[in-house]
Coordinates of C-alpha atoms and ligand atoms in Angstrom, one line a residue:
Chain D
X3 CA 4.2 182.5 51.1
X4 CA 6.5 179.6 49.4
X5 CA 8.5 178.4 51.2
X6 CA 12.7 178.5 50.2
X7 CA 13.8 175.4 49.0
X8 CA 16.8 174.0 50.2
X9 CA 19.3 171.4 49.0
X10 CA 18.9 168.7 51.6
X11 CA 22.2 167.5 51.3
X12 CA 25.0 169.9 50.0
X13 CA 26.4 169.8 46.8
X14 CA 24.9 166.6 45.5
X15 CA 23.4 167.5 42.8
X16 CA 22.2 171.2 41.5
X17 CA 19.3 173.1 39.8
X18 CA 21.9 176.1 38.0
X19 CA 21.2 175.4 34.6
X20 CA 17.2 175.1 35.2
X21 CA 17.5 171.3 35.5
X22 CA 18.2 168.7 38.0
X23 CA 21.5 167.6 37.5
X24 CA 23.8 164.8 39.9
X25 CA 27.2 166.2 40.7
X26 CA 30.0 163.5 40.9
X27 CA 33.2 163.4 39.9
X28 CA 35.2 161.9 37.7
X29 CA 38.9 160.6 36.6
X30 CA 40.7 162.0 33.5
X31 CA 42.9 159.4 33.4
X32 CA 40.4 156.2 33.2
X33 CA 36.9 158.0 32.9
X34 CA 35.6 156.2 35.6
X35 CA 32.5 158.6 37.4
X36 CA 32.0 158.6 41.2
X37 CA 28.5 159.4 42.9
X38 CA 28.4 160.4 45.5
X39 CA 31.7 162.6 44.5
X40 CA 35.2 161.0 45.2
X41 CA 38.2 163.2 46.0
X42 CA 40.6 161.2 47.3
X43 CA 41.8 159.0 44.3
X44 CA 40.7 157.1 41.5
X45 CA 39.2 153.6 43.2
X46 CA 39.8 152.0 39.5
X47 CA 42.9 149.4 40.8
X48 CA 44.0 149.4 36.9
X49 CA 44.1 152.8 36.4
X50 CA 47.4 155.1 36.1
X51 CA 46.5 157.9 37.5
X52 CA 48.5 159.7 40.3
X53 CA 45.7 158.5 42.9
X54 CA 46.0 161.4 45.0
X55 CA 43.4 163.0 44.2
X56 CA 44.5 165.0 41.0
X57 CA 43.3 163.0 38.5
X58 CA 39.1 164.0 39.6
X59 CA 37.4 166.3 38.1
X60 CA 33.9 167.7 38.9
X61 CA 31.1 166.2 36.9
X62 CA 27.3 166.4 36.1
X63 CA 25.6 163.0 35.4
X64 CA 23.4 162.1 32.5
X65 CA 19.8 162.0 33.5
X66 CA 17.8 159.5 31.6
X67 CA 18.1 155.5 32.6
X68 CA 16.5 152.3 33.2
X69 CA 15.1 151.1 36.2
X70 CA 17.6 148.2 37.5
X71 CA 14.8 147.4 40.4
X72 CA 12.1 148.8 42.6
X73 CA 10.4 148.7 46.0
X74 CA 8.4 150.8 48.1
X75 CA 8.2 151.5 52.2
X76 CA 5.3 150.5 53.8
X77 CA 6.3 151.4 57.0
X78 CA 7.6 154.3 58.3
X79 CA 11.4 154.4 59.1
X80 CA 13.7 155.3 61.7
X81 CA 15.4 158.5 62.1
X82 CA 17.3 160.0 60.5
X83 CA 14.6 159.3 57.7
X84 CA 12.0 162.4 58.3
X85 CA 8.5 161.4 57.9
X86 CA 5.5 163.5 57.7
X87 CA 2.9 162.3 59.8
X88 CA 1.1 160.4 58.8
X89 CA 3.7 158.5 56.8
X90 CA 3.3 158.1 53.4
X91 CA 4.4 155.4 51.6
X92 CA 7.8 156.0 49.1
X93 CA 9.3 154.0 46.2
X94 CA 13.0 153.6 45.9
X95 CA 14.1 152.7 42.5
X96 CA 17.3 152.0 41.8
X97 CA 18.6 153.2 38.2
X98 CA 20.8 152.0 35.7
X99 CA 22.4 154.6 33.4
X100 CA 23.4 153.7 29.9
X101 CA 26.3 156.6 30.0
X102 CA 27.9 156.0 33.1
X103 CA 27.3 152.4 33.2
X104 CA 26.4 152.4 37.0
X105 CA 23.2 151.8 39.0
X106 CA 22.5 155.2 41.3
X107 CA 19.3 155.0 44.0
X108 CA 16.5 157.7 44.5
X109 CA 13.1 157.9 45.5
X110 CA 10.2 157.8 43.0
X111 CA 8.6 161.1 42.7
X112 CA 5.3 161.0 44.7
X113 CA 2.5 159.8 43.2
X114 CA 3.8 156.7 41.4
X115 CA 3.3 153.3 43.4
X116 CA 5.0 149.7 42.8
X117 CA 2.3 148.7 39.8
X118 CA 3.4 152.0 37.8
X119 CA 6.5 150.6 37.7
X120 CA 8.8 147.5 35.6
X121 CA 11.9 146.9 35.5
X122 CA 13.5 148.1 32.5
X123 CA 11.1 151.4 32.4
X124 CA 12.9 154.6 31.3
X125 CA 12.6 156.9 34.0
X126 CA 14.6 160.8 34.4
X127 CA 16.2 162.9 37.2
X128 CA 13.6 165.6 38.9
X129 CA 13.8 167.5 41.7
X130 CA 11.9 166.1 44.9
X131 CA 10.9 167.9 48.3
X132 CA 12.4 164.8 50.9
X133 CA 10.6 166.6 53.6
X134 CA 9.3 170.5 55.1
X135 CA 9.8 172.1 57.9
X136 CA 9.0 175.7 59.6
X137 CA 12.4 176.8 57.4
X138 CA 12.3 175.0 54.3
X139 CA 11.5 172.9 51.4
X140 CA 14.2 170.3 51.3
X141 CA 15.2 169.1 48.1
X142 CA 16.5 166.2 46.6
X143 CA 16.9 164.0 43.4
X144 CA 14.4 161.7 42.5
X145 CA 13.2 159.6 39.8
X146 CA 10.7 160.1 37.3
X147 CA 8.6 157.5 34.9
X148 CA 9.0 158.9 31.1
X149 CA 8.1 157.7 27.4
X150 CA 10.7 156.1 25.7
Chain F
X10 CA 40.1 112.3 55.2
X11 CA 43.9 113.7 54.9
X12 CA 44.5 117.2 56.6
X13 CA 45.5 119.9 54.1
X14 CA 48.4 122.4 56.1
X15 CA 45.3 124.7 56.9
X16 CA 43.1 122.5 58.4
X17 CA 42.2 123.7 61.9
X18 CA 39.8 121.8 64.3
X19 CA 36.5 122.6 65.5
X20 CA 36.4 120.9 68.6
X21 CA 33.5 122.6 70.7
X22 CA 30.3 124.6 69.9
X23 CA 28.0 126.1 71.6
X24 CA 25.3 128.9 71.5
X25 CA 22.7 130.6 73.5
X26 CA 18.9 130.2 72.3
X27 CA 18.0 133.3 70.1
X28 CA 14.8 135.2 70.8
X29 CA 13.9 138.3 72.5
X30 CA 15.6 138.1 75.6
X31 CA 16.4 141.6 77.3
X32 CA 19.2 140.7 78.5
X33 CA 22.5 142.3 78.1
X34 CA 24.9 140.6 75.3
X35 CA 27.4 139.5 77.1
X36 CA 25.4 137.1 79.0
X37 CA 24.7 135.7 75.8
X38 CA 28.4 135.1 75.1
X39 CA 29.0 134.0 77.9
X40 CA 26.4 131.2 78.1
X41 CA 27.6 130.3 74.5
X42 CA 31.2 130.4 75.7
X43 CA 30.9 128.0 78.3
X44 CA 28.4 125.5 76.3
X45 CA 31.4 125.6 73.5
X46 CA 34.1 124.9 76.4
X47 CA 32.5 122.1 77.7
X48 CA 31.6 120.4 74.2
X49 CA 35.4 120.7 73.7
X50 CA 36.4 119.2 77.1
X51 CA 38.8 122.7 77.4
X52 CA 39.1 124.6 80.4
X53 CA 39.0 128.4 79.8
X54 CA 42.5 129.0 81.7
X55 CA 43.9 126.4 78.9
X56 CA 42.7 128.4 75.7
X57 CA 46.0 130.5 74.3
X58 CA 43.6 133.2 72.2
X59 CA 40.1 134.5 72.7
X60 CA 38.9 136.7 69.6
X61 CA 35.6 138.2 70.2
X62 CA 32.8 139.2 67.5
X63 CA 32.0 143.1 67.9
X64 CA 28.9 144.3 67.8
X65 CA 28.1 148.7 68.1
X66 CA 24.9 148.7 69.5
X67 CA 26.4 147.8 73.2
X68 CA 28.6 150.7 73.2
X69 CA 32.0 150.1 75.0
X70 CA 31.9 146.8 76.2
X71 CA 30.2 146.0 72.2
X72 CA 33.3 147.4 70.7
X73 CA 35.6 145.8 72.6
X74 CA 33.8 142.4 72.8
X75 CA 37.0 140.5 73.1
X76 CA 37.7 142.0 76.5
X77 CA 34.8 141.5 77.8
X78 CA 34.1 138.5 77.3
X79 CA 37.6 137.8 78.2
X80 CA 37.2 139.5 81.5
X81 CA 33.6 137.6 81.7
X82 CA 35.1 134.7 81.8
X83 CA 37.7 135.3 84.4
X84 CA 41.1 137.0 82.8
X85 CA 43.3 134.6 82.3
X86 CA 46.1 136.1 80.3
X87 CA 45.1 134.8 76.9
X88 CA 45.8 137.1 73.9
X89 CA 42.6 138.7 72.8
X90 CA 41.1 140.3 69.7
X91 CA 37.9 142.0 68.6
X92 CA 36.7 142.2 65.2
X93 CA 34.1 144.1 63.5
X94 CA 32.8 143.5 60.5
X95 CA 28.8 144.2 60.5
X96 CA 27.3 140.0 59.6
X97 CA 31.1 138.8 58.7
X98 CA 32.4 139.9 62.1
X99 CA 32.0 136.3 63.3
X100 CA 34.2 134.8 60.4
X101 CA 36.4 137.7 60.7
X102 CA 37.4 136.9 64.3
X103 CA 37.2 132.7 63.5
X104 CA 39.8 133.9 60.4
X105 CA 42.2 135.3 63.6
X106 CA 41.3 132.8 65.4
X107 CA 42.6 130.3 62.4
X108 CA 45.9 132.5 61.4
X109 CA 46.7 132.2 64.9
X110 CA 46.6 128.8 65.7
X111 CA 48.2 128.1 62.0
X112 CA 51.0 130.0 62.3
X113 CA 52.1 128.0 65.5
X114 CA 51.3 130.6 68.0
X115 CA 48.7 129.6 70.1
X116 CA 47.0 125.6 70.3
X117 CA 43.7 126.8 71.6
X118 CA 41.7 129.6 70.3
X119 CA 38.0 131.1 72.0
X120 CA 35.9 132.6 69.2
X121 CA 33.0 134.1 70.7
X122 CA 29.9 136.8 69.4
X123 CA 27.0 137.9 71.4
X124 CA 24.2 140.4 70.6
X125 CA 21.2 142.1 71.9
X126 CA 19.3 143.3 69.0
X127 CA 16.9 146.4 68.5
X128 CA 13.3 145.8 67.6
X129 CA 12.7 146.3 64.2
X130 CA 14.5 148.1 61.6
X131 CA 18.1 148.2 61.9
X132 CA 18.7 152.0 62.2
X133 CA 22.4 154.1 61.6
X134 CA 24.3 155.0 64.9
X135 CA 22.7 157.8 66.5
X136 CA 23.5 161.6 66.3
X137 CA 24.1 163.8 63.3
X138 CA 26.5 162.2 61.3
X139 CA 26.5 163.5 57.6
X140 CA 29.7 162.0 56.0
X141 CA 28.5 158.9 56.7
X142 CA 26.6 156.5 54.2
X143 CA 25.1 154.8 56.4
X144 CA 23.2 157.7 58.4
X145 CA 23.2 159.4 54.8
X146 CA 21.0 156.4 53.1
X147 CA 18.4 156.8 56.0
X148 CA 18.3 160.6 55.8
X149 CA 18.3 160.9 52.0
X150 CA 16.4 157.6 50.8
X151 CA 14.9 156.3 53.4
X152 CA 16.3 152.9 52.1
X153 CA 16.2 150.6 55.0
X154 CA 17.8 147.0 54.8
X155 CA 14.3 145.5 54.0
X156 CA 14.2 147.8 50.6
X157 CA 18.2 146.8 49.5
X158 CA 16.5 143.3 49.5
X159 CA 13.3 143.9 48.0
X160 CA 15.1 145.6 45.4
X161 CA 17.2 142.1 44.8
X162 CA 14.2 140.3 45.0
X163 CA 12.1 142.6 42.2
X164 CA 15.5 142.0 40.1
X165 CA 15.1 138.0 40.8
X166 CA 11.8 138.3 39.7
X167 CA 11.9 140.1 36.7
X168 CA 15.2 138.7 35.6
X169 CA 14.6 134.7 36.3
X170 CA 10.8 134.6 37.1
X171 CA 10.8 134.3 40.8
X172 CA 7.8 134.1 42.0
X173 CA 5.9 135.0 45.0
X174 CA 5.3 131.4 46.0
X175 CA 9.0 130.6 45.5
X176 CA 9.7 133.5 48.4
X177 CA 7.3 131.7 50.6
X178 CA 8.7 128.3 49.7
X179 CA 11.5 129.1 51.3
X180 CA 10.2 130.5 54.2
X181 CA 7.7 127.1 54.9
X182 CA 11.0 125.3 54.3
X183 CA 13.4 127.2 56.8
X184 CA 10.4 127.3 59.4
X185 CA 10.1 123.2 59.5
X186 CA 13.8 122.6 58.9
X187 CA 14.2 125.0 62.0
X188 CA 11.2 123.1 63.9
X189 CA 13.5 120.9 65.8
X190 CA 16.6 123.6 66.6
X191 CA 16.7 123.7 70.5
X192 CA 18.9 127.6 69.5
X193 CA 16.5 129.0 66.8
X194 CA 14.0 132.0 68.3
X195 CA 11.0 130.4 65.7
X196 CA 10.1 126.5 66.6
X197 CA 6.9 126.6 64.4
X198 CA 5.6 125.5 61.0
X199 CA 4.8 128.5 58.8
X200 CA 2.3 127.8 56.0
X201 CA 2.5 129.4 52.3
X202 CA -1.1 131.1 53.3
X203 CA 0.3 132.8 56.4
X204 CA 3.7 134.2 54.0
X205 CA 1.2 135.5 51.7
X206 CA -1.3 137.0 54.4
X207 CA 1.9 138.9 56.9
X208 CA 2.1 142.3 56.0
X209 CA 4.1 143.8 52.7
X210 CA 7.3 145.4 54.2
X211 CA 8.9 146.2 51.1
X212 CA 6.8 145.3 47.8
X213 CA 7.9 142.3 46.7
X214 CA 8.8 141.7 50.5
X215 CA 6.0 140.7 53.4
X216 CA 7.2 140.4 56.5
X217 CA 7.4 136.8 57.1
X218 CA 9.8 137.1 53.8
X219 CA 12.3 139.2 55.8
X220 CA 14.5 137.7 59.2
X221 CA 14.2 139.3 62.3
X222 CA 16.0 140.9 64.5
X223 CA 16.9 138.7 67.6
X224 CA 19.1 138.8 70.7
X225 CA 21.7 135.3 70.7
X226 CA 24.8 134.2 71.5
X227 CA 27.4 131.7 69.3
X228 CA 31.1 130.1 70.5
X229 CA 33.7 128.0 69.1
X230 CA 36.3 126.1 70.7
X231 CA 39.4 125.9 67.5
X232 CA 42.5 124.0 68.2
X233 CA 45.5 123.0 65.7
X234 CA 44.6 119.0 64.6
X235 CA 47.8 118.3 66.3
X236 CA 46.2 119.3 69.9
X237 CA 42.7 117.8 68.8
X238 CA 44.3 114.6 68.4
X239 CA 46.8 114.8 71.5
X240 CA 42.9 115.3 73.3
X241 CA 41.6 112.3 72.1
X242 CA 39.7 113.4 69.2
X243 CA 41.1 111.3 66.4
X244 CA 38.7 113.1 63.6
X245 CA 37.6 116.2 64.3
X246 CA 35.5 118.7 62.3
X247 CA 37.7 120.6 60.5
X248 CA 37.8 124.0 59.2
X249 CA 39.2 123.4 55.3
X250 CA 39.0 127.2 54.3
X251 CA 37.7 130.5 55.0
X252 CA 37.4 132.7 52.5
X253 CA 36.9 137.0 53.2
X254 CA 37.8 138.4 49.9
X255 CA 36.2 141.8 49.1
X256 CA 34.7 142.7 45.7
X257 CA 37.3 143.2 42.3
X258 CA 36.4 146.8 41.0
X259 CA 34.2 147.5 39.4
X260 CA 31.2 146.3 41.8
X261 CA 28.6 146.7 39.8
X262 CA 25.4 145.3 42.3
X263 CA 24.5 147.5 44.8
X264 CA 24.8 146.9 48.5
X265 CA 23.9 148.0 51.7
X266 CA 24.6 151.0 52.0
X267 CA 25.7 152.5 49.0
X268 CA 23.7 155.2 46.6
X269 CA 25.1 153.3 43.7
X270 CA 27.4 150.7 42.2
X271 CA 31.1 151.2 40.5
X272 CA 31.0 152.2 37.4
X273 CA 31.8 149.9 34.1
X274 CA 33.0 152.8 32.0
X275 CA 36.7 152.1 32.6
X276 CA 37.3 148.8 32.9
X277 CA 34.3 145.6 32.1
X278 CA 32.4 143.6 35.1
X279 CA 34.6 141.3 37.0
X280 CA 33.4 137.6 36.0
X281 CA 32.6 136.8 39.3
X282 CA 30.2 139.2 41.4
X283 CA 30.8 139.8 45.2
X284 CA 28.6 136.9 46.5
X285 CA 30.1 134.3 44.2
X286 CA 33.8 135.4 44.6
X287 CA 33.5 135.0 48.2
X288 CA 32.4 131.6 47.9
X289 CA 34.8 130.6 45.0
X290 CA 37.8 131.6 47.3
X291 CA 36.9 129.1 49.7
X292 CA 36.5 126.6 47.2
X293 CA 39.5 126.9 45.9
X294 CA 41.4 126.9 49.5
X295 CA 39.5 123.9 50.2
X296 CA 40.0 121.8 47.0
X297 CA 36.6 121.2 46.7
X298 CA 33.7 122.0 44.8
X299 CA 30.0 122.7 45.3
X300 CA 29.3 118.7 44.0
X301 CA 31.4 118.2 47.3
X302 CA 29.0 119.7 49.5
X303 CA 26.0 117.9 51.8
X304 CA 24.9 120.8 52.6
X305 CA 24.6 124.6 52.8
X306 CA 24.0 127.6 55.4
X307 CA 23.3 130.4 53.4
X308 CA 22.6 134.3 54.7
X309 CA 18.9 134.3 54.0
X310 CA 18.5 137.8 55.5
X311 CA 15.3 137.7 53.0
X312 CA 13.9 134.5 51.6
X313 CA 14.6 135.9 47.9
X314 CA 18.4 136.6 48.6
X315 CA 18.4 132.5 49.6
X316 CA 17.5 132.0 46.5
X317 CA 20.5 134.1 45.0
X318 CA 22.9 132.3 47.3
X319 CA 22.3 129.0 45.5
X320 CA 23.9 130.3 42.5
X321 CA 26.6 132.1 44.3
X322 CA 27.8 128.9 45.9
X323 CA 27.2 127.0 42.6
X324 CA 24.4 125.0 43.6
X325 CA 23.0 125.5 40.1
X326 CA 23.6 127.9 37.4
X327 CA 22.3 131.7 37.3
X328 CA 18.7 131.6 36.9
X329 CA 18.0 128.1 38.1
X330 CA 17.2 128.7 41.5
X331 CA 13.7 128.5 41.3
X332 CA 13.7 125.4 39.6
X333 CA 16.4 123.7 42.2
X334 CA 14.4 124.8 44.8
X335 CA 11.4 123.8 44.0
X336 CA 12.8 120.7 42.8
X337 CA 13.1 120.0 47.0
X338 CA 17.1 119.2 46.3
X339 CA 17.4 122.0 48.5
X340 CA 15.1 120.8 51.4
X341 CA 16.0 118.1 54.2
X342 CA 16.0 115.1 52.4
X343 CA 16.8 116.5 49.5
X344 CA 20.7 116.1 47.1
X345 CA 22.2 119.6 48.9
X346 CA 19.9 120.6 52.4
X347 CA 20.0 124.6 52.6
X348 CA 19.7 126.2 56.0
X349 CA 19.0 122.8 57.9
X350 CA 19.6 124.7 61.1
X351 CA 16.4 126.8 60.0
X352 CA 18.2 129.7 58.7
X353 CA 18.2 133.6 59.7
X354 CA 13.9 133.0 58.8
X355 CA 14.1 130.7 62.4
X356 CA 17.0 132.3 63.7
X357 CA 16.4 136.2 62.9
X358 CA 19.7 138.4 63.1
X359 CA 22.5 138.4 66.0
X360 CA 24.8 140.1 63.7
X361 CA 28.2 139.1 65.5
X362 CA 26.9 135.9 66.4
X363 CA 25.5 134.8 63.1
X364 CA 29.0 133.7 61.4
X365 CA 29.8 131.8 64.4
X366 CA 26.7 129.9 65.0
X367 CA 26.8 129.4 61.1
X368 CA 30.3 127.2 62.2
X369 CA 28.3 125.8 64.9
X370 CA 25.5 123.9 62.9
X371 CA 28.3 122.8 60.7
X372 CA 29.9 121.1 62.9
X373 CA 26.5 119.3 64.4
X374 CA 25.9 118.2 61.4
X375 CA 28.9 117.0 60.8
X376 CA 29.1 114.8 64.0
X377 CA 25.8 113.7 63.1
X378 CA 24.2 115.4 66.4
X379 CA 21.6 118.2 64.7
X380 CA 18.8 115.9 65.9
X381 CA 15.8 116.0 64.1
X382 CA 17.3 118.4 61.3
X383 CA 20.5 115.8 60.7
X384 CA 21.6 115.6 57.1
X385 CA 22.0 112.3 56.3
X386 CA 25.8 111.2 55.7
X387 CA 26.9 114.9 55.9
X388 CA 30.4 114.9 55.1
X389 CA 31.0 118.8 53.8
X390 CA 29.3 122.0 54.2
X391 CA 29.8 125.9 53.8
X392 CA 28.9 128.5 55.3
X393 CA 28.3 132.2 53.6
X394 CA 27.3 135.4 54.5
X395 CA 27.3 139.5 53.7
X396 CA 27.6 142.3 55.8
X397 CA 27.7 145.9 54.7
X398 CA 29.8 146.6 51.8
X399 CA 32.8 145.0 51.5
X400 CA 32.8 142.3 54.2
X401 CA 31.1 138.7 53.9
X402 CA 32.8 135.5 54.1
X403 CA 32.7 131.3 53.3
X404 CA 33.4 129.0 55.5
X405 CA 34.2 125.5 54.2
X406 CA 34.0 122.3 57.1
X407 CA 34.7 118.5 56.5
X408 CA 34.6 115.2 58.7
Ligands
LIG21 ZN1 41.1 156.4 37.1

């Protein structure tokens, strides 16, 4: 039987239209986007908004971006980092989107290692299983290599 | 040289050796305290203000490190502080330390950080703790310090052609500058070969690329000039500037431990990034410039992330790093020594200590007495470093 898959971390990012998407937030005032989401008040010091929070809106991040940089784990991790045993190695990139004009971090998508990689490489969100358990499948975003 | 109306004194330093020691921090404080007491000639019931380094991993007494040392020491009624502020929590309690003693209300000031260290990775505080980044960046990416800095170093390399061999350049340079350190926890040549044979941590990263983790123990003995001259010491080390700004919005390099920068939508990069604004401020307090400077102590928590330091402080211009280092200005003998105490690669991590023992090999080499590492005709130094997010600091000192 499959198992359910499960959001590892709530409200992050969401599958409802089919596709991986990150949630954020965003300010109306100044534009500026938030990820994780901000809902306390617009961090942009020159901004007018009312800074109490009013001024963010819910928002879904572009998908598509450019590796900023790269590096993989060779060795397994501490907790809270869930590991299967025995541990497999994991790329983190960390990606620069052309929309948002911010760098976001995920893992690679299993299977791709260090030398698939360059900086500058156009990569997209997917959905990733972090780790399993008796429950569960537990999702998260990741990063996938694509053609330009 | 003339005093500026911010100049404070360093009159006594003193550390405990780092290394693996088992023992519990406070020992380590306390060993450094006393060392730093004696260098200054002070007696401990004489010092007005005692502002300890915290560090979390020691629970109660960790968090409240001023006390405790305090009470270490023998209470003596001294104000107290304790300051954390992950790798700048040293500089954050000298910065009390300073505003103290500046604004008039104590002469004599204890600054004091101690820590016994985990083996290897550093890892969040324990227990299930999902609204915060720092547990969150473990459980979701699995992004450990060592990958924040292999993904600086992979930038380094693709942006300015670092190389593999620069990264172990520095290393073979930090291990023989640190050779003769009675304090560091490594006292041993380290050849390119042995860099490039240690294990990969974190591709680009092996592990004699990353510091350690390390038990250790830093103190400082600060007094207005006024007092240092009353006690005989007609030209003391002096502290010219210490600088803790944070980051102008929007922050646009990732750091530990944040899932990603600012945004630039809204408003353009600040000229300065985090690293080099700290730095600048403490130029400008100090009036000086990085021609000024003898000599450097930089955070080289990897060996790549030296390599950025030398264009933060404005050792050379972005992207010149490799070519400055391998140039050897940067080794002892060379225009501007980096990390002649050996560096975090001979030291390995003592996080509320570091800052303070930073201050510490300033001021040796200032007096002239970091034998067998001495930069010759040292006059000026800084210091830098960066903690989590958000906190890092320069320290400018000057005979
Ligand atoms: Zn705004």
């Amino acid at each position: 039987m499959q198992k359910e898959q499960r959001p590892a971390v709530a409200d992050w990012f969401t599958t409802e239209d089919g596709a991986i998407r990150l949630q954020g937030s965003r300010c109306n005032t100044c534009g500026t986007p938030y990820f994780p989401r901000n809902t306390l008040a617009c961090r942009n010091p020159y901004c007018a908004a009312p800074k109490d929070g009013s001024e963010l809106a819910e928002y879904l991040f572009s998908t598509r971006g450019r590796i900023w940089s790269y590096a993989d784990a060779r060795y397994k991790p501490p907790a809270p980092y869930i590991s299967p045993d025995p541990f497999v190695p994991y790329v983190v990139a960390a990606v620069e989107l052309e929309v948002e004009q911010m760098v976001i971090l995920g893992q690679v998508v299993p299977g791709f290692t260090v030398d698939d990689l360059a900086v500058g490489m156009p990569v997209e969100l997917a959905l990733g299983t972090l780790y399993a358990d008796e429950e569960a499948e537990h999702t998260v975003w990741m990063w996938r290599p694509v053609n330009d | 040289m003339t005093d500026t109306n911010r100049d404070i004194a360093v009159l006594g330093a003193g550390m405990h050796q780092w290394g693996k020691w088992g023992r519990n921090f406070v020992e380590y404080g306390l060993v450094a305290a006393r060392a730093a007491l004696a260098d200054a000639g002070v007696d401990h019931r004489d010092v007005g203000y005692i502002a300890g380094a915290d560090t979390i991993r020691n629970g109660y007494p960790g968090f409240v490190a001023g006390a405790t040392f305090a009470q270490a020491l023998g209470w003596s009624g001294a104000r107290i502080s304790s300051s954390y502020a992950a790798c700048a929590s040293g500089a954050q309690a000298i910065a009390n330390a300073r505003a103290q003693i500046l604004a008039g209300l104590c002469d004599v000031a204890l600054v004091i950080g101690a820590d016994a260290a985990p083996k290897g990775f550093f890892q969040p505080v324990g227990g299930e703790r999902r609204d915060d980044p720092d547990w969150l960046r473990f459980h979701l990416l699995g992004a450990t310090n060592p990958i924040y800095f292999a993904l600086y170093a992979r930038r380094r390399m693709a942006m300015h052609g670092a190389t593999l061999d620069d990264f172990a350049a520095v290393k073979v340079k930090n291990a023989k500058h640190g050779l003769n350190n009675p304090y560091a926890r490594y006292r041993k040549e380290v050849s390119a070969e042995e860099v490039a044979a240690s294990a990969i941590v974190s591709d680009p990263l092996r592990l004699l690329d990353i510091c350690a983790t390390s038990d250790g123990g830093a103190a400082l003995v600060l007094t207005s000039m006024e007092f240092a001259r009353r006690h005989g010491v007609a030209d003391p080390v002096r502290i010219r500037a210490l600088s803790t700004v944070t980051p102008t919005f929007p922050k646009t390099v990732l750091d530990l431990p944040d899932f990603a920068t600012d945004s630039a939508v809204a408003f353009a990069e600040p000229p300065r990034a985090f690293r080099s604004a700290i730095a600048h401020a403490a130029y400008e307090e100090a009036g000086l410039g990085p021609a000024d400077l003898s000599f450097a102590e930089v955070y080289d928590l990897s060996t790549a992330l030296e390599l950025d330091w030398y264009e933060d402080i404005g050792l050379c211009e972005t992207g010149g790093a490799e070519a400055l280092l391998r140039s050897g200005a940067t080794t002892l003998g060379g225009r501007v020594p980096v990390n002649p105490s050996g560096g975090l690669a001979s030291f390995g991590e003592a996080i509320p200590a570091q800052a303070i023992a930073q201050i510490c090999e300033l001021t040796w080499q200032l007096r002239g007495q970091a034998d067998g590492r001495q930069v010759e005709d040292a006059r000026a130094g800084i210091a830098v470093n960066q903690g989590l997010f958000g906190h890092g600091s320069a320290i400018i000192a000057t005979r």
